[in-house]
Amino acid sequence: MDYRLQAFDNAFDNLLNNPGPKAPIKKLGYVYDPEQSAYSYSRLQTLYSCPRKFQLKELAQASSYDATIHTSFGSAFGAGVQELWRSDSLPRATLALIAAWDYPAFEDLWGKDKHKSIFHCIQSLGIYHATVHQELSLDYRLAYLQGKPGIEFFAYMQIGSHDNYQVHIDLILETKTTGALVVLEIKTSGMVQQAANWENSLQTKGYFALLTVVSSKLGLPIAPKIIYITLQTGKLALPDEYFGFNVFHFAKPAYIASDFTLSLLQDLTMLDIYKADGHFPKRGHSCVSYNRPCEFFGICDDIPLTKAGNVYESLTLDDVDFYLTIDDLSQCNLTPEGATL
Amino acid sequence: MENQTNPQNLDPNAEALATILPMLASLEAELNKEAPDIKLWMYQLNNNLRMFPELVLLLKDEEIKPYYQAIQSQTMVAITKPPKALKTPKVAKPKGAFGAKMAGIKFGNSAGEAASDNGDLFDGL
């Protein structure tokens, strides 16, 4: 069947069978406080790509969030993997995957991406369970921190009185031998995945910094590494390429926690300069990404800067799994020689 | 007192279970059909699970089993769609007289006589 007809078929099926309102689609939740600026790895990624886009998207929140086949595939696969670590039940993990699928159809409505349907996602989860999961499970199991499973671990770091940095961690595991904590991050992409994508990212450094403080406060050991499981879609039929899976173990020295803190503070200092000058520069090289123009391209000078709304799901401090301040990082005595906090 | 009259108030998960458990029965009936429409059923499952994600934890293993088998069969159907007809790969052909020679084409003269293949393709033309 022509892909357009198939897409219409899917859309009609979905409309026919889902007459009621679905759960609201919102991005990953943040603690929202109008008196504070909340930052995260993904928000700062926007800042790095284009300060002007950051001003519109994150400060004014002048964009809405729609699930795409890409975000849906990633969050659904991640939910499945998380449930596997909790229950080690593939049927239950498959249900978790389906529960997290928030794209309005099971396949790309535009017929473009043929490797990110919900069925490819389910198949990928089955392959993950039979391969990568079996291997990792020999050494690791899900950690329970203060009685809560280390799934979608949500940490909140207060920075001074006006800023905070919020972190969602996919999984916190522990080694079976010593109980040392390890972060596990899940990534899916249509692009080739390699260590250079993630090894030095702010996310990796931030995870390590956070884990350092968690272990210090809870009196638990840590394995000084972050594990990334990456899935490159479109490789399901290629066992020679491990079906698209890669597992990266990034060992980190202790001073990386301080490196993260310094980087974060420098970013916030730069933001203060933008705010004080009332000028968030445009980065022309970011007007196109993945062959798509920026959502604000051509209109970014015309959008009012009054806050349009809160596109993120609003959480409260009660939803936070772990609260820390930036001073907690410096008190971990991890400062490298020559660096100051 | 109100809790005693309304069982759902006793268990906040009761509504979720009350929604999905009848689906189990309908799925079993669906699977017994000659051509079960599992995809349509999966849309309903997706909708229910999004409204009540706690069902992932609430359902028992034996309740999940028929769901999972149906989903797996639908997944196999979707993943192993019949491949498209193979196209003959296009091979760039050299052009001109040299190309014609390489392709083994012999030019005939006006009388339909094949040209001699002595290296001079234009003999007799």
Short mmCIF file of C-alpha atoms in Angstrom, two decimals:
data_model
loop_
_atom_site.label_atom_id
_atom_site.label_comp_id
_atom_site.label_asym_id
_atom_site.label_seq_id
_atom_site.Cartn_x
_atom_site.Cartn_y
_atom_site.Cartn_z
CA MET A 1 0.00 0.00 0.00
CA ASP A 2 1.20 3.47 -0.79
CA TYR A 3 2.67 5.02 2.32
CA ARG A 4 0.25 7.95 2.17
CA LEU A 5 -2.72 5.62 2.23
CA GLN A 6 -1.10 3.69 5.03
CA ALA A 7 -0.58 6.93 6.97
CA PHE A 8 -4.20 7.93 6.49
CA ASP A 9 -5.23 4.45 7.51
CA ASN A 10 -3.22 4.78 10.71
CA ALA A 11 -4.56 8.24 11.46
CA PHE A 12 -8.16 7.18 10.94
CA ASP A 13 -7.63 4.06 13.00
CA ASN A 14 -6.31 6.16 15.79
CA LEU A 15 -9.07 8.75 15.65
CA LEU A 16 -11.68 6.02 15.48
CA ASN A 17 -10.35 4.19 18.47
CA ASN A 18 -9.29 7.09 20.63
CA PRO A 19 -12.28 9.35 20.86
CA GLY A 20 -11.52 10.57 24.36
CA PRO A 21 -8.86 13.03 25.36
CA LYS A 22 -5.50 11.46 25.96
CA ALA A 23 -3.17 12.29 28.75
CA PRO A 24 -1.74 15.76 28.14
CA ILE A 25 1.49 15.75 26.24
CA LYS A 26 4.15 17.67 28.03
CA LYS A 27 7.86 17.54 28.15
CA LEU A 28 9.75 15.98 30.99
CA GLY A 29 8.71 17.76 34.16
CA TYR A 30 10.59 20.45 36.00
CA VAL A 31 10.07 22.14 39.32
CA TYR A 32 8.69 25.50 38.32
CA ASP A 33 9.21 28.57 40.46
CA PRO A 34 8.55 31.98 38.89
CA GLU A 35 11.25 33.49 41.09
CA GLN A 36 13.91 31.14 39.82
CA SER A 37 15.55 30.20 36.55
CA ALA A 38 15.58 26.44 36.03
CA TYR A 39 18.28 24.88 33.88
CA SER A 40 18.98 21.39 32.68
CA TYR A 41 21.25 19.65 30.24
CA SER A 42 18.75 19.87 27.39
CA ARG A 43 17.95 23.51 28.10
CA LEU A 44 21.61 24.40 28.06
CA GLN A 45 22.02 22.50 24.80
CA THR A 46 19.60 25.01 23.34
CA LEU A 47 21.68 27.83 24.79
CA TYR A 48 24.83 26.46 23.19
CA SER A 49 23.18 26.11 19.81
CA CYS A 50 21.63 29.61 19.82
CA PRO A 51 21.16 32.04 22.74
CA ARG A 52 18.29 33.72 20.89
CA LYS A 53 16.47 30.40 20.56
CA PHE A 54 17.13 29.75 24.25
CA GLN A 55 15.56 33.10 25.10
CA LEU A 56 12.43 32.32 23.10
CA LYS A 57 12.08 28.64 23.77
CA GLU A 58 13.18 28.37 27.38
CA LEU A 59 12.79 31.79 28.97
CA ALA A 60 9.69 32.99 27.11
CA GLN A 61 8.53 29.40 26.44
CA ALA A 62 7.14 30.59 23.12
CA SER A 63 6.91 27.12 21.69
CA SER A 64 4.63 24.20 22.17
CA TYR A 65 5.60 20.60 22.51
CA ASP A 66 4.35 17.98 20.12
CA ALA A 67 5.46 14.40 20.33
CA THR A 68 7.34 13.31 17.23
CA ILE A 69 8.00 9.78 16.09
CA HIS A 70 11.60 10.34 17.24
CA THR A 71 10.82 11.52 20.77
CA SER A 72 8.13 8.89 21.12
CA PHE A 73 10.46 6.09 20.02
CA GLY A 74 13.15 7.25 22.44
CA SER A 75 10.94 7.68 25.48
CA ALA A 76 9.05 4.43 24.84
CA PHE A 77 12.22 2.40 24.40
CA GLY A 78 13.68 4.01 27.53
CA ALA A 79 10.56 3.18 29.54
CA GLY A 80 10.80 -0.42 28.40
CA VAL A 81 14.45 -0.70 29.41
CA GLN A 82 13.71 0.87 32.80
CA GLU A 83 10.96 -1.64 33.46
CA LEU A 84 13.26 -4.49 32.45
CA TRP A 85 15.72 -3.42 35.12
CA ARG A 86 12.92 -3.26 37.67
CA SER A 87 11.02 -6.46 36.96
CA ASP A 88 13.18 -8.36 34.44
CA SER A 89 9.90 -9.17 32.69
CA LEU A 90 9.84 -8.56 28.95
CA PRO A 91 6.01 -8.72 28.73
CA ARG A 92 5.68 -6.10 31.47
CA ALA A 93 8.42 -3.99 29.92
CA THR A 94 6.57 -4.12 26.61
CA LEU A 95 3.48 -2.74 28.34
CA ALA A 96 5.59 0.05 29.81
CA LEU A 97 6.84 0.80 26.30
CA ILE A 98 3.30 1.02 24.94
CA ALA A 99 2.24 3.20 27.87
CA ALA A 100 5.01 5.67 27.04
CA TRP A 101 4.27 5.82 23.29
CA ASP A 102 2.70 9.29 22.82
CA TYR A 103 2.89 9.76 19.03
CA PRO A 104 -0.66 9.81 17.60
CA ALA A 105 0.01 6.81 15.34
CA PHE A 106 2.10 3.66 15.54
CA GLU A 107 4.09 4.55 12.43
CA ASP A 108 5.41 7.77 10.96
CA LEU A 109 2.37 9.59 9.62
CA TRP A 110 4.51 11.10 6.87
CA GLY A 111 5.96 7.77 5.87
CA LYS A 112 9.49 9.10 6.08
CA ASP A 113 11.07 7.24 8.95
CA LYS A 114 10.38 3.58 8.40
CA HIS A 115 12.52 2.35 11.29
CA LYS A 116 10.88 4.09 14.20
CA SER A 117 7.45 2.53 14.40
CA ILE A 118 6.17 1.20 17.70
CA PHE A 119 6.74 -2.27 16.28
CA HIS A 120 10.39 -1.57 15.61
CA CYS A 121 10.58 -0.21 19.14
CA ILE A 122 9.06 -3.42 20.58
CA GLN A 123 11.37 -5.53 18.47
CA SER A 124 14.37 -3.47 19.61
CA LEU A 125 13.39 -3.99 23.22
CA GLY A 126 13.24 -7.74 22.69
CA ILE A 127 16.71 -7.73 21.14
CA TYR A 128 18.04 -5.52 23.92
CA HIS A 129 16.64 -7.94 26.48
CA ALA A 130 18.23 -10.94 24.78
CA THR A 131 21.63 -9.34 24.30
CA VAL A 132 22.78 -6.18 26.09
CA HIS A 133 20.57 -6.63 29.13
CA GLN A 134 21.74 -10.19 29.75
CA GLU A 135 25.34 -9.06 29.58
CA LEU A 136 24.95 -6.07 31.89
CA SER A 137 22.79 -7.99 34.33
CA LEU A 138 25.72 -10.22 35.13
CA ASP A 139 27.41 -7.30 36.87
CA TYR A 140 24.67 -4.81 37.74
CA ARG A 141 21.21 -4.61 39.24
CA LEU A 142 18.79 -1.75 39.87
CA ALA A 143 19.80 0.39 42.86
CA TYR A 144 17.27 1.45 45.48
CA LEU A 145 18.04 4.82 47.03
CA GLN A 146 16.27 5.56 50.28
CA GLY A 147 13.80 2.82 49.38
CA LYS A 148 13.00 4.16 45.91
CA PRO A 149 14.07 2.41 42.71
CA GLY A 150 16.70 4.33 40.78
CA ILE A 151 14.40 4.87 37.80
CA GLU A 152 13.93 8.35 36.35
CA PHE A 153 15.84 9.64 39.34
CA PHE A 154 15.08 13.34 39.69
CA ALA A 155 17.65 15.58 41.36
CA TYR A 156 17.41 19.30 42.05
CA MET A 157 20.50 21.41 42.63
CA GLN A 158 20.08 24.88 44.05
CA ILE A 159 22.57 27.44 42.73
CA GLY A 160 22.56 30.63 44.76
CA SER A 161 19.12 32.04 45.40
CA HIS A 162 17.84 32.52 41.83
CA ASP A 163 19.04 29.56 39.80
CA ASN A 164 18.72 25.81 39.90
CA TYR A 165 19.82 22.88 37.78
CA GLN A 166 17.55 19.88 37.42
CA VAL A 167 18.56 16.41 36.36
CA HIS A 168 16.54 13.38 35.28
CA ILE A 169 18.61 10.20 35.30
CA ASP A 170 17.29 7.24 33.32
CA LEU A 171 18.64 4.59 35.67
CA ILE A 172 20.89 4.25 38.68
CA LEU A 173 22.32 0.76 39.01
CA GLU A 174 24.64 -0.82 41.52
CA THR A 175 27.34 -3.42 41.07
CA LYS A 176 26.38 -6.85 42.36
CA THR A 177 29.71 -7.32 44.07
CA THR A 178 30.20 -4.07 46.00
CA GLY A 179 26.94 -2.16 45.64
CA ALA A 180 28.80 0.73 43.98
CA LEU A 181 26.45 3.12 42.18
CA VAL A 182 26.54 3.57 38.40
CA VAL A 183 24.46 5.76 36.12
CA LEU A 184 22.94 4.19 33.01
CA GLU A 185 21.74 6.45 30.21
CA ILE A 186 19.72 5.32 27.19
CA LYS A 187 19.94 7.01 23.80
CA THR A 188 18.23 6.23 20.52
CA SER A 189 19.03 7.85 17.20
CA GLY A 190 18.99 7.31 13.50
CA MET A 191 22.58 8.55 13.37
CA VAL A 192 25.75 6.57 13.95
CA GLN A 193 26.58 6.58 17.65
CA GLN A 194 30.11 6.78 18.94
CA ALA A 195 31.86 7.54 22.20
CA ALA A 196 32.65 11.08 21.09
CA ASN A 197 28.94 11.89 21.09
CA TRP A 198 28.67 11.56 24.83
CA GLU A 199 31.95 11.08 26.64
CA ASN A 200 32.62 14.76 27.40
CA SER A 201 29.08 16.08 27.33
CA LEU A 202 27.78 18.23 30.14
CA GLN A 203 25.21 15.53 30.78
CA THR A 204 27.84 12.88 31.45
CA LYS A 205 29.84 15.18 33.71
CA GLY A 206 26.70 16.27 35.51
CA TYR A 207 25.64 12.70 36.16
CA PHE A 208 29.00 11.92 37.64
CA ALA A 209 28.95 15.05 39.81
CA LEU A 210 25.49 14.21 41.07
CA LEU A 211 26.36 10.61 41.74
CA THR A 212 29.37 11.76 43.73
CA VAL A 213 27.21 13.83 46.05
CA VAL A 214 24.52 11.15 46.32
CA SER A 215 27.07 8.55 47.36
CA SER A 216 28.69 10.96 49.79
CA LYS A 217 25.40 11.89 51.47
CA LEU A 218 23.99 8.37 51.55
CA GLY A 219 27.26 6.72 52.49
CA LEU A 220 27.29 4.50 49.41
CA PRO A 221 30.25 3.63 47.19
CA ILE A 222 30.28 4.60 43.51
CA ALA A 223 31.84 2.99 40.50
CA PRO A 224 33.41 5.99 38.79
CA LYS A 225 31.74 5.50 35.47
CA ILE A 226 28.69 6.31 33.43
CA ILE A 227 27.23 3.69 31.07
CA TYR A 228 25.53 4.73 27.85
CA ILE A 229 23.39 2.28 25.92
CA THR A 230 22.85 3.64 22.44
CA LEU A 231 20.55 2.26 19.79
CA GLN A 232 21.00 3.29 16.19
CA THR A 233 17.70 2.58 14.48
CA GLY A 234 17.53 0.86 11.11
CA LYS A 235 19.93 -1.93 12.11
CA LEU A 236 17.46 -4.48 13.45
CA ALA A 237 18.29 -6.96 10.71
CA LEU A 238 22.05 -6.59 11.04
CA PRO A 239 23.48 -8.89 13.70
CA ASP A 240 26.99 -8.12 12.47
CA GLU A 241 26.39 -4.55 13.63
CA TYR A 242 24.95 -5.71 16.95
CA PHE A 243 21.47 -4.75 15.75
CA GLY A 244 22.46 -1.10 16.18
CA PHE A 245 23.35 -1.37 19.87
CA ASN A 246 26.46 0.06 21.46
CA VAL A 247 27.44 0.11 25.11
CA PHE A 248 29.90 2.76 26.23
CA HIS A 249 31.53 2.75 29.64
CA PHE A 250 32.90 6.18 30.46
CA ALA A 251 35.24 6.09 33.44
CA LYS A 252 35.60 9.49 35.07
CA PRO A 253 38.22 10.88 37.43
CA ALA A 254 36.95 12.54 40.57
CA TYR A 255 37.76 16.07 39.47
CA ILE A 256 35.16 15.85 36.67
CA ALA A 257 32.57 16.84 39.26
CA SER A 258 34.40 20.14 39.74
CA ASP A 259 34.85 20.52 36.01
CA PHE A 260 31.08 20.26 35.66
CA THR A 261 30.46 22.83 38.38
CA LEU A 262 32.84 25.34 36.82
CA SER A 263 31.33 24.84 33.37
CA LEU A 264 27.84 25.34 34.73
CA LEU A 265 28.75 28.50 36.62
CA GLN A 266 30.46 29.93 33.55
CA ASP A 267 27.34 29.26 31.48
CA LEU A 268 25.19 31.02 34.05
CA THR A 269 27.60 33.97 34.10
CA MET A 270 27.28 34.25 30.34
CA LEU A 271 23.51 34.13 30.66
CA ASP A 272 23.64 36.97 33.18
CA ILE A 273 25.55 39.02 30.60
CA TYR A 274 22.91 38.32 27.93
CA LYS A 275 20.15 39.27 30.34
CA ALA A 276 21.92 42.44 31.52
CA ASP A 277 22.57 43.53 27.94
CA GLY A 278 19.08 42.59 26.87
CA HIS A 279 20.63 40.87 23.89
CA PHE A 280 20.63 37.16 23.21
CA PRO A 281 22.73 36.71 20.06
CA LYS A 282 21.49 34.71 17.12
CA ARG A 283 23.69 31.88 15.90
CA GLY A 284 23.04 31.66 12.20
CA HIS A 285 24.64 28.25 11.89
CA SER A 286 21.84 26.85 14.05
CA CYS A 287 19.01 28.15 11.89
CA VAL A 288 19.02 24.70 10.30
CA SER A 289 19.39 21.46 12.18
CA TYR A 290 18.91 17.97 10.73
CA ASN A 291 17.85 19.66 7.49
CA ARG A 292 14.99 21.44 9.24
CA PRO A 293 14.79 25.17 9.79
CA CYS A 294 14.52 26.37 13.38
CA GLU A 295 10.95 26.72 14.58
CA PHE A 296 11.63 30.45 15.06
CA PHE A 297 13.38 31.00 11.74
CA GLY A 298 12.16 34.20 10.11
CA ILE A 299 10.11 35.26 13.11
CA CYS A 300 12.58 35.23 15.97
CA ASP A 301 12.83 39.02 16.02
CA ASP A 302 9.07 39.47 16.13
CA ILE A 303 8.03 37.20 18.97
CA PRO A 304 7.06 39.02 22.16
CA LEU A 305 9.22 38.10 25.10
CA THR A 306 6.46 37.97 27.64
CA LYS A 307 6.22 34.49 28.96
CA ALA A 308 3.68 32.58 26.90
CA GLY A 309 3.12 29.75 29.32
CA ASN A 310 4.68 26.74 30.88
CA VAL A 311 5.06 23.97 28.33
CA TYR A 312 6.75 21.70 30.84
CA GLU A 313 4.89 19.59 33.29
CA SER A 314 5.13 21.46 36.58
CA LEU A 315 6.58 19.49 39.44
CA THR A 316 7.15 20.52 43.00
CA LEU A 317 10.03 19.99 45.37
CA ASP A 318 8.02 17.09 46.81
CA ASP A 319 8.58 15.27 43.52
CA VAL A 320 12.33 15.59 43.83
CA ASP A 321 14.23 12.41 44.69
CA PHE A 322 17.36 14.18 45.77
CA TYR A 323 17.98 17.79 46.73
CA LEU A 324 21.43 19.33 46.86
CA THR A 325 23.11 22.68 46.61
CA ILE A 326 26.10 23.61 44.54
CA ASP A 327 28.04 23.94 47.77
CA ASP A 328 27.56 20.20 48.30
CA LEU A 329 29.74 19.61 45.27
CA SER A 330 32.60 21.71 46.57
CA GLN A 331 32.37 20.01 49.95
CA CYS A 332 33.08 16.69 48.30
CA ASN A 333 36.71 17.84 48.17
CA LEU A 334 37.07 16.94 44.53
CA THR A 335 38.60 20.12 43.23
CA PRO A 336 41.43 19.44 40.81
CA GLU A 337 44.73 21.08 41.37
CA GLY A 338 44.59 24.69 40.27
CA ALA A 339 40.82 24.89 39.91
CA THR A 340 38.66 26.81 42.32
CA LEU A 341 34.96 26.79 42.93
CA MET B 1 -19.11 5.88 55.03
CA GLU B 2 -18.90 6.97 51.43
CA ASN B 3 -15.99 4.61 50.92
CA GLN B 4 -18.16 1.69 51.94
CA THR B 5 -20.77 2.47 49.31
CA ASN B 6 -18.34 3.16 46.50
CA PRO B 7 -15.76 0.39 46.13
CA GLN B 8 -13.65 2.55 43.82
CA ASN B 9 -12.93 4.89 46.67
CA LEU B 10 -11.38 2.03 48.57
CA ASP B 11 -8.79 1.47 45.91
CA PRO B 12 -7.60 4.35 43.73
CA ASN B 13 -6.37 1.82 41.19
CA ALA B 14 -9.77 0.20 40.83
CA GLU B 15 -10.83 2.53 38.02
CA ALA B 16 -7.74 1.67 36.04
CA LEU B 17 -8.28 -2.04 36.51
CA ALA B 18 -11.98 -1.75 35.79
CA THR B 19 -11.07 -0.13 32.48
CA ILE B 20 -8.54 -2.60 31.30
CA LEU B 21 -9.74 -5.94 32.60
CA PRO B 22 -12.72 -6.08 30.22
CA MET B 23 -10.22 -5.51 27.44
CA LEU B 24 -8.62 -8.82 28.34
CA ALA B 25 -11.86 -10.59 27.70
CA SER B 26 -12.37 -8.75 24.42
CA LEU B 27 -8.84 -9.61 23.36
CA GLU B 28 -9.39 -13.28 23.99
CA ALA B 29 -12.50 -13.12 21.88
CA GLU B 30 -10.59 -11.21 19.21
CA LEU B 31 -7.80 -13.75 19.12
CA ASN B 32 -10.30 -16.52 18.47
CA LYS B 33 -11.44 -14.82 15.26
CA GLU B 34 -10.10 -15.93 11.94
CA ALA B 35 -8.34 -12.63 11.25
CA PRO B 36 -8.01 -10.78 14.52
CA ASP B 37 -7.51 -7.03 14.28
CA ILE B 38 -4.80 -6.77 16.86
CA LYS B 39 -3.56 -3.40 15.67
CA LEU B 40 -6.91 -1.81 16.38
CA TRP B 41 -6.90 -3.44 19.76
CA MET B 42 -3.38 -2.14 20.41
CA TYR B 43 -4.58 1.43 19.88
CA GLN B 44 -7.11 0.91 22.65
CA LEU B 45 -4.43 -0.58 24.85
CA ASN B 46 -2.13 2.39 24.16
CA ASN B 47 -4.91 4.80 25.05
CA ASN B 48 -5.76 3.02 28.28
CA LEU B 49 -2.17 2.68 29.37
CA ARG B 50 -1.52 6.35 28.73
CA MET B 51 -4.48 7.28 30.88
CA PHE B 52 -3.57 4.77 33.58
CA PRO B 53 0.19 4.09 33.38
CA GLU B 54 0.04 2.51 36.84
CA LEU B 55 -1.51 -0.52 35.13
CA VAL B 56 1.98 -1.54 34.08
CA LEU B 57 2.63 -2.33 37.73
CA LEU B 58 -0.86 -3.41 38.75
CA LEU B 59 -1.51 -6.17 36.25
CA LYS B 60 -0.51 -9.67 37.17
CA ASP B 61 1.83 -11.73 35.02
CA GLU B 62 -0.96 -14.06 33.92
CA GLU B 63 -3.08 -11.06 32.92
CA ILE B 64 -0.28 -9.59 30.84
CA LYS B 65 0.49 -12.82 29.01
CA PRO B 66 -2.32 -12.68 26.39
CA TYR B 67 -1.56 -8.99 25.77
CA TYR B 68 2.06 -9.76 25.16
CA GLN B 69 1.43 -12.67 22.81
CA ALA B 70 -0.93 -10.59 20.72
CA ILE B 71 1.51 -7.68 20.62
CA GLN B 72 4.36 -9.97 19.59
CA SER B 73 2.37 -11.48 16.76
CA GLN B 74 1.37 -8.02 15.50
CA THR B 75 4.98 -6.86 15.79
CA MET B 76 6.20 -9.77 13.68
CA VAL B 77 3.58 -9.00 11.06
CA ALA B 78 4.55 -5.33 10.98
CA ILE B 79 8.30 -5.88 10.98
CA THR B 80 8.30 -8.59 8.35
CA LYS B 81 6.27 -6.80 5.72
CA PRO B 82 6.78 -8.31 2.26
CA PRO B 83 9.78 -6.71 0.63
CA LYS B 84 9.25 -4.44 -2.31
CA ALA B 85 9.86 -5.86 -5.75
CA LEU B 86 13.50 -5.83 -6.61
CA LYS B 87 14.53 -3.30 -9.18
CA THR B 88 17.15 -4.06 -11.74
CA PRO B 89 20.13 -1.95 -10.82
CA LYS B 90 20.87 0.72 -13.31
CA VAL B 91 24.30 0.45 -14.84
CA ALA B 92 25.71 3.53 -16.41
CA LYS B 93 26.32 2.77 -20.03
CA PRO B 94 29.20 4.31 -21.89
CA LYS B 95 27.95 6.57 -24.62
CA GLY B 96 28.96 7.08 -28.21
CA ALA B 97 30.69 4.81 -30.62
CA PHE B 98 33.08 3.49 -28.04
CA GLY B 99 30.17 2.65 -25.81
CA ALA B 100 28.42 0.85 -28.58
CA LYS B 101 31.51 -1.19 -29.23
CA MET B 102 31.83 -2.06 -25.56
CA ALA B 103 28.22 -3.13 -25.49
CA GLY B 104 28.78 -5.39 -28.47
CA ILE B 105 26.44 -3.46 -30.73
CA LYS B 106 27.10 -3.86 -34.38
CA PHE B 107 25.95 -1.18 -36.70
CA GLY B 108 24.36 -2.36 -39.87
CA ASN B 109 24.47 -0.64 -43.27
CA SER B 110 21.48 0.64 -45.04
CA ALA B 111 20.82 -2.80 -46.51
CA GLY B 112 20.56 -4.32 -43.08
CA GLU B 113 23.91 -5.99 -43.36
CA ALA B 114 25.81 -6.21 -40.13
CA ALA B 115 28.94 -4.23 -39.97
CA SER B 116 32.13 -6.19 -39.73
CA ASP B 117 33.52 -6.39 -36.28
CA ASN B 118 37.02 -5.54 -37.30
CA GLY B 119 37.39 -2.53 -35.16
CA ASP B 120 35.97 -0.08 -37.63
CA LEU B 121 32.38 0.25 -36.57
CA PHE B 122 31.52 2.72 -39.19
CA ASP B 123 32.41 0.52 -42.10
CA GLY B 124 29.66 0.49 -44.64
CA LEU B 125 27.83 3.47 -43.21
#
